[in-house]
mmCIF file of C-alpha atoms and ligand atoms in Angstrom:
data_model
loop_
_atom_site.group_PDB
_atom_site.id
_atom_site.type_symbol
_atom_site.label_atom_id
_atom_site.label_comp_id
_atom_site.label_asym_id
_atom_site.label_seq_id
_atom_site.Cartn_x
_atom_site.Cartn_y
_atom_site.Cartn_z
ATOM 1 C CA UNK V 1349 3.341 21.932 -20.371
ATOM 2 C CA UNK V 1350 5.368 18.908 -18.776
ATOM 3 C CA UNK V 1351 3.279 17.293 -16.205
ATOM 4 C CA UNK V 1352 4.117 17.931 -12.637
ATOM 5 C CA UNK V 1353 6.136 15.008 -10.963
ATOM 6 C CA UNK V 1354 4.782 13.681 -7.719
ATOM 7 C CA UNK V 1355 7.133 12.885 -5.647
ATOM 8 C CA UNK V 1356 6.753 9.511 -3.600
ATOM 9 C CA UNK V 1357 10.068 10.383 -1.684
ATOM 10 C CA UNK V 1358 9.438 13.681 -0.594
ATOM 11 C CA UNK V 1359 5.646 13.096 1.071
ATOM 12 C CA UNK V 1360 7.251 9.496 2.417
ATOM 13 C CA UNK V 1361 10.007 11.501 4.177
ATOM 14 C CA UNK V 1362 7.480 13.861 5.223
ATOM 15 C CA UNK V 1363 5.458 10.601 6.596
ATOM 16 C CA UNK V 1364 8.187 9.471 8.301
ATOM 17 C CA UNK V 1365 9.480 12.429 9.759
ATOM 18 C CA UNK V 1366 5.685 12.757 11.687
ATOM 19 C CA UNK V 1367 6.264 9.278 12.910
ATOM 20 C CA UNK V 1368 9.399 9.960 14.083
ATOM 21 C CA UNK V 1369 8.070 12.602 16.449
ATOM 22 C CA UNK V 1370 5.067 10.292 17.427
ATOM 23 C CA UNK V 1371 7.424 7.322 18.763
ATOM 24 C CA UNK V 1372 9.746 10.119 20.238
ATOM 25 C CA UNK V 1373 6.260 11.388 22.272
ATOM 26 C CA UNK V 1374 5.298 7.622 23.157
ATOM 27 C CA UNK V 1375 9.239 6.850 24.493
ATOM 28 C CA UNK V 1376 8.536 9.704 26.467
ATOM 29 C CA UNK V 1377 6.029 8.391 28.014
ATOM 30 C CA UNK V 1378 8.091 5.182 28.873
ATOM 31 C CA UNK V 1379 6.304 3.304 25.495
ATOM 32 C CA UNK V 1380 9.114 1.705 23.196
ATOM 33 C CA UNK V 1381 7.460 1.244 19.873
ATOM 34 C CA UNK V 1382 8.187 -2.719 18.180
ATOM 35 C CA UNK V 1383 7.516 -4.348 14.970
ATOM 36 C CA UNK V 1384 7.838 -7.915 14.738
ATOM 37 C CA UNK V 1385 8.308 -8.800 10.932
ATOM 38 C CA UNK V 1386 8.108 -12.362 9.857
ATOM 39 C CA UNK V 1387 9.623 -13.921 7.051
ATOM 40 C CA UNK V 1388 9.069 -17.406 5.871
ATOM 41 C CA UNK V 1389 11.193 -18.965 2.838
ATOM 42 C CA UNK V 1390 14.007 -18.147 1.117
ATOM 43 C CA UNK V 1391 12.310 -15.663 -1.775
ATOM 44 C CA UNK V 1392 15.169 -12.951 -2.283
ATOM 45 C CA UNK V 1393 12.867 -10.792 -3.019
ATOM 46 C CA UNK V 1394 11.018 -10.993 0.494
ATOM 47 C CA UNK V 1395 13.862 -10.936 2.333
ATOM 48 C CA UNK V 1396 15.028 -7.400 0.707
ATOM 49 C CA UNK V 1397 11.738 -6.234 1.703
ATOM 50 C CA UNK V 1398 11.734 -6.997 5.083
ATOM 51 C CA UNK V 1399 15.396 -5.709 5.128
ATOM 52 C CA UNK V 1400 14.616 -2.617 4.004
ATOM 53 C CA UNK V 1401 10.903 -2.352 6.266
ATOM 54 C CA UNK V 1402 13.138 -3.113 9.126
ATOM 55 C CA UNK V 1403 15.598 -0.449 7.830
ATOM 56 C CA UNK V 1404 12.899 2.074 7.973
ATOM 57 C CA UNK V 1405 11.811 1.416 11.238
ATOM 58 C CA UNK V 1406 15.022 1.562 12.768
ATOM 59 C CA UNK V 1407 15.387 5.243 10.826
ATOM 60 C CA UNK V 1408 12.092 6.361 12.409
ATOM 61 C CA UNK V 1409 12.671 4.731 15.970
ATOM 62 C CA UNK V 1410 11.041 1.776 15.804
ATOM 63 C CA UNK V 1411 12.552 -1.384 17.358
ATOM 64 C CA UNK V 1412 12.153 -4.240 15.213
ATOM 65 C CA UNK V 1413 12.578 -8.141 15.663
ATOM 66 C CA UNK V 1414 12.738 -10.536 13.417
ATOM 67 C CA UNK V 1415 11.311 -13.892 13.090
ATOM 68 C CA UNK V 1416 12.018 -16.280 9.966
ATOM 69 C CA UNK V 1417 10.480 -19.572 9.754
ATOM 70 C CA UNK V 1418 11.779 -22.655 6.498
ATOM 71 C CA UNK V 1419 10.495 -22.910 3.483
ATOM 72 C CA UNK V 1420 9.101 -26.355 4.616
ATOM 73 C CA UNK V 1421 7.279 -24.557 7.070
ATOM 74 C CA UNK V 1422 3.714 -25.966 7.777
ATOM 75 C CA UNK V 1423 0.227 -23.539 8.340
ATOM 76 C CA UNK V 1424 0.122 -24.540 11.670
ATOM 77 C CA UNK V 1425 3.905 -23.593 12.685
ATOM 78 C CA UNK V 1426 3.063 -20.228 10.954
ATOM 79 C CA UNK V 1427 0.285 -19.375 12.383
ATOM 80 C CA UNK V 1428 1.719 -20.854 16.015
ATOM 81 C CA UNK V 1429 4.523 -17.998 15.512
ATOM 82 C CA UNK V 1430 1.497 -15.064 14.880
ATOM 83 C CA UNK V 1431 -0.350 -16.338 17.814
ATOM 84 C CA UNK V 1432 2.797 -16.207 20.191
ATOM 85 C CA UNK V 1433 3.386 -12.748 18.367
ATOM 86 C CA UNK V 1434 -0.374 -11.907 19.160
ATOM 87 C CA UNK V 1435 0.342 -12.920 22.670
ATOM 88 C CA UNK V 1436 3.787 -10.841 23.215
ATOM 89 C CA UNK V 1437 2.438 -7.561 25.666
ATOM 90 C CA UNK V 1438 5.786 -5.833 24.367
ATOM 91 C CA UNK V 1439 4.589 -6.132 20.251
ATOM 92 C CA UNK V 1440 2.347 -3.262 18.886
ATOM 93 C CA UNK V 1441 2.972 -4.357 15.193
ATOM 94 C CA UNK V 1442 3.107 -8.021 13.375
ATOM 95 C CA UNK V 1443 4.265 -7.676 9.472
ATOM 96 C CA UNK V 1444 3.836 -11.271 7.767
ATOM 97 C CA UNK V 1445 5.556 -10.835 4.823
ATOM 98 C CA UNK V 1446 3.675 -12.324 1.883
ATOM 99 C CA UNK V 1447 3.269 -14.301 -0.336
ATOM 100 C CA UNK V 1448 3.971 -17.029 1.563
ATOM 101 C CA UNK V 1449 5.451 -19.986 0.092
ATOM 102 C CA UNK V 1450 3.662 -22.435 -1.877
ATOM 103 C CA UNK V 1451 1.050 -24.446 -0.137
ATOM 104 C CA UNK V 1452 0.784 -22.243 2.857
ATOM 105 C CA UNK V 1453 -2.650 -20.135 2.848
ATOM 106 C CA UNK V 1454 -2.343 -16.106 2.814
ATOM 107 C CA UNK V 1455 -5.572 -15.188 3.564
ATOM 108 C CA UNK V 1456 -5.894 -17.639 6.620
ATOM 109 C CA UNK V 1457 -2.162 -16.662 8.179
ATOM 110 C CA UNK V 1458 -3.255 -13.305 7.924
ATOM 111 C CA UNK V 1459 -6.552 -13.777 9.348
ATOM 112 C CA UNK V 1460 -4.304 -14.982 12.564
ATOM 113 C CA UNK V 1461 -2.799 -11.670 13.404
ATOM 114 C CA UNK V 1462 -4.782 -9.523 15.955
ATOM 115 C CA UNK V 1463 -6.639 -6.598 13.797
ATOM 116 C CA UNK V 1464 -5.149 -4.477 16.676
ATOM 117 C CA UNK V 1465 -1.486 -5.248 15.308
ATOM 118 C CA UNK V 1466 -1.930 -6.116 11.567
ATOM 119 C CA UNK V 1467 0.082 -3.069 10.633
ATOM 120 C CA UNK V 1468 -0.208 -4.104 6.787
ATOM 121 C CA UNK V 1469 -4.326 -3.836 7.299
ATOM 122 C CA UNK V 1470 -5.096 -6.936 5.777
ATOM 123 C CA UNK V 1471 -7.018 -8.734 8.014
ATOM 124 C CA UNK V 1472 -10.933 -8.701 6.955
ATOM 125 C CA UNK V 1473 -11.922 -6.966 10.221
ATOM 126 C CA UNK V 1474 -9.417 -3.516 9.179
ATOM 127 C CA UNK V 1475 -10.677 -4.251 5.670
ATOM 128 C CA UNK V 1476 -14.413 -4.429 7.153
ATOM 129 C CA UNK V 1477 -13.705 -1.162 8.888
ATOM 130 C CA UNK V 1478 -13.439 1.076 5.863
ATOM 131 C CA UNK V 1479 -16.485 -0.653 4.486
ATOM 132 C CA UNK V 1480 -18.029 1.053 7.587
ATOM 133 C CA UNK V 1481 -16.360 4.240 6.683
ATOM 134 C CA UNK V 1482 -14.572 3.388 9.978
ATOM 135 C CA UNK V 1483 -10.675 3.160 8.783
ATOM 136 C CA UNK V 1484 -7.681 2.454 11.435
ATOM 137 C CA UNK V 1485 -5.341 -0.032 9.941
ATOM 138 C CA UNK V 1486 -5.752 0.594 6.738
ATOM 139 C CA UNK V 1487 -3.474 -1.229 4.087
ATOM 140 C CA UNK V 1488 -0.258 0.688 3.558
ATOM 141 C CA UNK V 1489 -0.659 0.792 -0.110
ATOM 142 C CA UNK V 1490 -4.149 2.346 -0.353
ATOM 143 C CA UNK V 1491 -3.547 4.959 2.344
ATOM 144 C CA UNK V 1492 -0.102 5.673 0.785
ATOM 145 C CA UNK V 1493 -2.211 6.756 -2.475
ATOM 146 C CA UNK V 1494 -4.280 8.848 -0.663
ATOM 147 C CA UNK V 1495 -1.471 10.358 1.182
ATOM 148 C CA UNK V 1496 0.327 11.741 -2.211
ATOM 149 C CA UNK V 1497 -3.302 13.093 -3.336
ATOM 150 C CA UNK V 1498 -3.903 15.119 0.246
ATOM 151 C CA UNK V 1499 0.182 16.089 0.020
ATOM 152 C CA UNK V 1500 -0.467 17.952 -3.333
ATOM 153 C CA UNK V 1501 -3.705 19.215 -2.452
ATOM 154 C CA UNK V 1502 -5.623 17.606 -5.551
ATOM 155 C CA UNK V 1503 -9.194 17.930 -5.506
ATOM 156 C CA UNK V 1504 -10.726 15.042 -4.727
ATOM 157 C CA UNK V 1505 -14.363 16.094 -3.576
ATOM 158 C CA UNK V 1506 -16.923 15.010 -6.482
ATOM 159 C CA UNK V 1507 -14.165 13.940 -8.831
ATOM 160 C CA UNK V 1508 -14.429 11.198 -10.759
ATOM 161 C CA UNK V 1509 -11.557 9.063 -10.407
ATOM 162 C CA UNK V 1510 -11.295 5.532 -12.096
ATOM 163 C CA UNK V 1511 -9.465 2.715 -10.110
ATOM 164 C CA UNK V 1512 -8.010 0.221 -12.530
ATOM 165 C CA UNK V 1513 -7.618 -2.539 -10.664
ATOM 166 C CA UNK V 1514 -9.563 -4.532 -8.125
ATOM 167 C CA UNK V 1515 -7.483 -6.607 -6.124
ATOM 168 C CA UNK V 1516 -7.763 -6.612 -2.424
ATOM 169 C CA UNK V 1517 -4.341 -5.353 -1.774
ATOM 170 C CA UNK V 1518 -4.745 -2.530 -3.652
ATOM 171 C CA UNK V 1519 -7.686 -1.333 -6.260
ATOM 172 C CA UNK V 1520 -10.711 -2.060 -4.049
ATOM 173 C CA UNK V 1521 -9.636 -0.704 -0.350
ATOM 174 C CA UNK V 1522 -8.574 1.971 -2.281
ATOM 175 C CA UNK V 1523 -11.372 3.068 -4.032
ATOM 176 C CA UNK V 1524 -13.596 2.256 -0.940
ATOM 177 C CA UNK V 1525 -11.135 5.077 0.740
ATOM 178 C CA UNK V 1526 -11.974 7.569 -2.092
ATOM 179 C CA UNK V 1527 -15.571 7.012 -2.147
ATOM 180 C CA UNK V 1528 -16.291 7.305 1.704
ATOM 181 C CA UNK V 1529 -17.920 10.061 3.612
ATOM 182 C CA UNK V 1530 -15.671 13.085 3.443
ATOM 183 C CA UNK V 1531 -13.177 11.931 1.024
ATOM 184 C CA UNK V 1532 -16.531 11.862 -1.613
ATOM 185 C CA UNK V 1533 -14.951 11.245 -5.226
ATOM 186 C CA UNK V 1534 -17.067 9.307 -7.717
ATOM 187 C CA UNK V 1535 -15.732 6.190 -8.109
ATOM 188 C CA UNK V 1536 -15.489 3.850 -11.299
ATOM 189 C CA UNK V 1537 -13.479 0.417 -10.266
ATOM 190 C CA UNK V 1538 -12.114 -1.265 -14.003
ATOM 191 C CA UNK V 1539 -10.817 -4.542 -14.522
ATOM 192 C CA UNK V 1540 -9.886 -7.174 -16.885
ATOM 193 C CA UNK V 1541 -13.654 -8.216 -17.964
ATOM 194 C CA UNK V 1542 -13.944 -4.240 -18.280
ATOM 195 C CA UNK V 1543 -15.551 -3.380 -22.105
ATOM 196 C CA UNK V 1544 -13.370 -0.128 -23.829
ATOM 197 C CA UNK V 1545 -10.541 0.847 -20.907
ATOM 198 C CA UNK V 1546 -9.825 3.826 -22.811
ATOM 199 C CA UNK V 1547 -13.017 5.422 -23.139
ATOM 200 C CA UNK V 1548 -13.467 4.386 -19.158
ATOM 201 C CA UNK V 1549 -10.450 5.337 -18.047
ATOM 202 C CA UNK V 1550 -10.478 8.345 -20.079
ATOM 203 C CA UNK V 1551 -13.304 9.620 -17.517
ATOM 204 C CA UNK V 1552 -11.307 10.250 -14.892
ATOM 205 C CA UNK V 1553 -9.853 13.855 -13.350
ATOM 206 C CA UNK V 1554 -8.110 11.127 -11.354
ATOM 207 C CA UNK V 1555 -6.485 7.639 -12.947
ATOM 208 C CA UNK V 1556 -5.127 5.340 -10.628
ATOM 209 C CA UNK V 1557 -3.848 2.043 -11.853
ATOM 210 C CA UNK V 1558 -2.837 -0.867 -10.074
ATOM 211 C CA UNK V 1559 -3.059 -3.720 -12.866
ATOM 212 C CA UNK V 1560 0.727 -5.432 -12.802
ATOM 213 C CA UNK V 1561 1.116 -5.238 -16.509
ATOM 214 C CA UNK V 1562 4.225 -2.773 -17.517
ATOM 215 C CA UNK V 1563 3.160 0.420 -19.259
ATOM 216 C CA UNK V 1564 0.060 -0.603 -20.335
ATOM 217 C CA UNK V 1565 -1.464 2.893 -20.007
ATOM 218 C CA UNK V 1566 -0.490 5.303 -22.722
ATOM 219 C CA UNK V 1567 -1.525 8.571 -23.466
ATOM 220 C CA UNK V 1568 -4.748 7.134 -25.424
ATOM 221 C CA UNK V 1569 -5.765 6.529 -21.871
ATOM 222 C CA UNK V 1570 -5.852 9.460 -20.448
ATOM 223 C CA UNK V 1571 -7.629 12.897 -20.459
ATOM 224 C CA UNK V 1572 -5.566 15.705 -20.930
ATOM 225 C CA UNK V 1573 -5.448 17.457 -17.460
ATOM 226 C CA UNK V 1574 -5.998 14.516 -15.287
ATOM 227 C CA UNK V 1575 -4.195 12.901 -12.434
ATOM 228 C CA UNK V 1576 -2.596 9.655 -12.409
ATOM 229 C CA UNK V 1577 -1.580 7.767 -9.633
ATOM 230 C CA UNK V 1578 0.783 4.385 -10.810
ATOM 231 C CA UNK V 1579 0.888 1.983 -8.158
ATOM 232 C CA UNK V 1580 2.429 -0.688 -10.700
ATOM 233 C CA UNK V 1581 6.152 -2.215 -10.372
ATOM 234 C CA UNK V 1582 7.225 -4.366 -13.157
ATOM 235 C CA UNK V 1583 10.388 -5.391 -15.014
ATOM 236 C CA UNK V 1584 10.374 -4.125 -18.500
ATOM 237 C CA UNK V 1585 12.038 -6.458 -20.720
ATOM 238 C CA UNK V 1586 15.141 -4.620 -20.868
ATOM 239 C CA UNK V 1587 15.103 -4.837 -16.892
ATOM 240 C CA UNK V 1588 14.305 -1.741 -16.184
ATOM 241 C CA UNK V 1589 11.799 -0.773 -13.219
ATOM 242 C CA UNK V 1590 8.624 0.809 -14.763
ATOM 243 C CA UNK V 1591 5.069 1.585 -13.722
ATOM 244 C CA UNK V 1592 1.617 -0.178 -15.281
ATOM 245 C CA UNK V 1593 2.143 3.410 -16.770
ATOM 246 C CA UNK V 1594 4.356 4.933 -19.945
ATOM 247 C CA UNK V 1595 5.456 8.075 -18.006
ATOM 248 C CA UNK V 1596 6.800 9.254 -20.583
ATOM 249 C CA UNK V 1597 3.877 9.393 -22.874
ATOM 250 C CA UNK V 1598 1.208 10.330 -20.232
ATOM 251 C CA UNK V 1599 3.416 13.028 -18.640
ATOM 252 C CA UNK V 1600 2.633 14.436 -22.541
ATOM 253 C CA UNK V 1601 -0.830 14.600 -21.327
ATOM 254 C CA UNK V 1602 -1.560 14.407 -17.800
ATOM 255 C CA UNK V 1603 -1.418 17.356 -15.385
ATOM 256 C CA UNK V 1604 0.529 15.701 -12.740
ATOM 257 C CA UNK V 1605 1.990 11.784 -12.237
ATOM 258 C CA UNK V 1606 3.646 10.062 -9.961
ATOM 259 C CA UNK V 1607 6.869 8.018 -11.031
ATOM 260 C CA UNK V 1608 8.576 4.328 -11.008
ATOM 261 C CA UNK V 1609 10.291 3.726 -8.942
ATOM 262 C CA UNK V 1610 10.208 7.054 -6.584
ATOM 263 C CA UNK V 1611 6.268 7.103 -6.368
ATOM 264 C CA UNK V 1612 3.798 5.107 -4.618
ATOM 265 C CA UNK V 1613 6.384 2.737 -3.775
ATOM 266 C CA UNK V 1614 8.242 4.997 -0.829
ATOM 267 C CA UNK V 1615 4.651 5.649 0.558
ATOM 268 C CA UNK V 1616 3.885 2.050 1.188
ATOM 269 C CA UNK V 1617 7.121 1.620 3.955
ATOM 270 C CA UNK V 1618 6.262 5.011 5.193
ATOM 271 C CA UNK V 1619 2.552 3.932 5.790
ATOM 272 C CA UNK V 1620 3.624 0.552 7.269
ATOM 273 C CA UNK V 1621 5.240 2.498 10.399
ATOM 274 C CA UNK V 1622 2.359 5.214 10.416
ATOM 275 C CA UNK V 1623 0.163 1.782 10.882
ATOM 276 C CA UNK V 1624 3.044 0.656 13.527
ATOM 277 C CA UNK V 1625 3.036 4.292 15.557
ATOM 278 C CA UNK V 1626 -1.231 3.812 15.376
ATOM 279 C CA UNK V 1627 -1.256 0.450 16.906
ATOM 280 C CA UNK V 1628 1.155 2.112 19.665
ATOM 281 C CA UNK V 1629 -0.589 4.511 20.352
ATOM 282 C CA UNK V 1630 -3.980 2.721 20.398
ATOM 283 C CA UNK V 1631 -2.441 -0.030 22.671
ATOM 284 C CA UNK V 1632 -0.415 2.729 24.885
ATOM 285 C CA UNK V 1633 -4.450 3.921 25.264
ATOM 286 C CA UNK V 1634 -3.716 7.179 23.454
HETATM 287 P P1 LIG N 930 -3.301 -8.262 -8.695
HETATM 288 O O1 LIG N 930 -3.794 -8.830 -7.414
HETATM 289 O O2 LIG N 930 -2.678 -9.138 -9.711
HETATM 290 O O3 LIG N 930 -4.537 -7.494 -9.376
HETATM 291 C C1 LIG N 930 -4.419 -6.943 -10.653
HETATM 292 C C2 LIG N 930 -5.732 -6.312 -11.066
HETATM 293 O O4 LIG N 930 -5.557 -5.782 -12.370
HETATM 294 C C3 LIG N 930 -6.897 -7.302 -11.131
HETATM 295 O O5 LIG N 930 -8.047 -6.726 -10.561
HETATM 296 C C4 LIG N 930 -7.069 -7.530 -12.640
HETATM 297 O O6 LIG N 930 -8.411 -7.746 -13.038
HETATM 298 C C5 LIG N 930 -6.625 -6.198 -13.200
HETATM 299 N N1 LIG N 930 -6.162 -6.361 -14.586
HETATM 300 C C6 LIG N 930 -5.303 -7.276 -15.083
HETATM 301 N N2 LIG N 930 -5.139 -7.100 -16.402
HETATM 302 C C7 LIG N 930 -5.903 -6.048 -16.746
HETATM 303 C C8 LIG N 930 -6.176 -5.374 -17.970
HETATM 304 N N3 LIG N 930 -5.601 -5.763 -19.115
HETATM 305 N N4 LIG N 930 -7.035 -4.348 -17.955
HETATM 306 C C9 LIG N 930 -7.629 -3.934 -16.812
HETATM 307 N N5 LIG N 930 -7.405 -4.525 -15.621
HETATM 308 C C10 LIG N 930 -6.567 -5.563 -15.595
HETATM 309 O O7 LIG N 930 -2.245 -7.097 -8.446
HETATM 310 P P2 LIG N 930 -2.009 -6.112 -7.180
HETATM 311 O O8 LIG N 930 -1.492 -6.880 -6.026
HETATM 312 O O9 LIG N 930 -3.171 -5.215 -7.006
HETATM 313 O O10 LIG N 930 -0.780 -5.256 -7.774
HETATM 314 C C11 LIG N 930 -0.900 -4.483 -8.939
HETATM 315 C C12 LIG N 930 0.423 -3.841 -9.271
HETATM 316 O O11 LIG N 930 0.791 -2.981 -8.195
HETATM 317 C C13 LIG N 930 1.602 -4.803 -9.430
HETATM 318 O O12 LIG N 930 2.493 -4.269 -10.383
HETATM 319 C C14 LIG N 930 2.268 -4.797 -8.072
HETATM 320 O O13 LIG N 930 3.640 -5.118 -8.138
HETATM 321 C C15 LIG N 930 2.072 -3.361 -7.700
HETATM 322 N N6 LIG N 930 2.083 -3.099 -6.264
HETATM 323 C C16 LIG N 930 2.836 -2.043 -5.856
HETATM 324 C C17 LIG N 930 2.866 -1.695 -4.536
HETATM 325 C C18 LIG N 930 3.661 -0.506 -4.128
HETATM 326 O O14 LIG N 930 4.087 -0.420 -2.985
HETATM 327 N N7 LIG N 930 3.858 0.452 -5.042
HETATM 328 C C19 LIG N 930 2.154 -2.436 -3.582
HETATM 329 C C20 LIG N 930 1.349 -3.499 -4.032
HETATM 330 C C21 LIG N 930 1.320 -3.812 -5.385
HETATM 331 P P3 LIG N 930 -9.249 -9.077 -12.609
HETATM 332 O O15 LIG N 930 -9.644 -8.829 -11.175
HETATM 333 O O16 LIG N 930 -10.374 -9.061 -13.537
HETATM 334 O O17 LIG N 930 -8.315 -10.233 -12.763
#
């Protein structure tokens, strides 16, 4: 049988309709709910990202405003524009976009933003909290996975799921999430230095993979049954969008998988303004 298709688009919608009603219930109560996003450089790429982040949170209510700083811009001008951010009263959420351009330092803008508005739930404090078992921002990615597991209603309790992948974005807050009290899966993280993928990855009820190399997972991978979760996006040679997953050859196999583009990718935006509505609500006192 044809593996079932999970569907990034409907649980996103479903995501964002629940936000919706949150920011509706804050307005109420005389809160507005505002992003700030922040784009520095001229990366095309970035700046359809924030376009369409900025898009979403108009959809679900949110106000947005938007801040763009040169490519020649220095650490100290970015980090001047999070701390004025930090300081605006009427800004719940601050979304750096990264990467930044060259020379500028990630990890040390995004250690700027206040953990009580870094909406993408990067900064080591909201990373430290889910080492603690402790989540509230979490990173959108991450929770977005989750999110399409709880949707479908896949067991999770004392599976074993493999995380392929260990990058901070991604593979390890993730599998921290899955192993905590609660959520309880077993949980194997894989990498490049990993010795026979296959025969680790083949393990898993659950497979997520978050590597950045297109369709690297085939149906060798996988055992027949299990779950797989591809956080990937990639240009195939031919152009095309595709997953760090064949689909085609481990839908053969697996029981259910999620799609490129139409899977994890939709979850990430949606979780960005669940993060947004939480940092409301947390600074509204609710
Ligand atoms: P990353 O920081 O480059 O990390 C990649 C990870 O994959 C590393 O841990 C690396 O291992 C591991 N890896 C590389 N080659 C491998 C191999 N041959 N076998 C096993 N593991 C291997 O990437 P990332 O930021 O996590 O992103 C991963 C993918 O997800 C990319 O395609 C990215 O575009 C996509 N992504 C999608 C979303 C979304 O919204 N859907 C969001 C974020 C990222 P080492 O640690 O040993 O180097």
């Amino acid at each position: 049988m044809p593996a079932t298709v999970l569907d990034g688009k409907l649980v996103a919608a479903a995501v964002l309709d629940e936000v919706r009603g949150r920011v509706a219930a804050l307005a109420a109560a005389g809160k507005d709910v505002t992003l700030a996003t922040v784009l520095v450089g001229d990366d095309p790429a970035s700046a359809t990202y924030v376009r369409s982040k900025r898009r979403r949170a108009a959809e679900a209510g949110i106000r947005s405003v938007h801040h763009e700083l040169g490519a020649d811009a220095t650490q100290g001008e970015v980090t001047g524009l999070l701390d004025d951010l930090n300081n605006d009263g009427r800004v719940d959420g601050i979304l750096l976009q990264l990467p930044l351009p060259a020379g500028l330092d990630d990890q040390g803008a995004t250690q700027v933003i206040d953990p009580v508005k870094d909406v993408d739930g990067l900064h080591p404090t909201n990373l430290g909290r889910i080492v603690l078992d402790r989540p509230f921002l979490a990173p959108c990615t991450p929770s977005g996975c989750m999110r399409i597991l709880e949707h479908y209603g896949v067991p999770v309790r004392g599976a074993d799921v493999v995380v392929v992948g260990r990058s901070f974005l991604v593979g390890r807050p993730l599998a921290l999430l899955l192993a905590s009290r609660g959520v309880d899966a077993t949980v194997t993280i894989a990498h490049s230095r990993t010795r026979s993928l296959p025969e680790v990855t083949r393990r898993a009820d659950i497979l997520v993979v978050a590597v950045g190399r297109p369709e690297m997972i085939t149906s060798e991978h996988v055992r027949p049954g299990a779950v797989v979760i591809d956080v990937g996006i990639n240009r195939s040679d031919s152009g095309r969008l595709v997953g760090d997953v064949d689909f085609r050859d481990v839908a053969r196999v697996a029981d259910a998988i999620t799609p490129v583009p139409g899977g994890v990718g939709p979850m990430t935006v949606a979780m960005l303004m669940r993060n947004t509505t939480l940092a409301a609500e947390s600074r509204a006192g609710g």
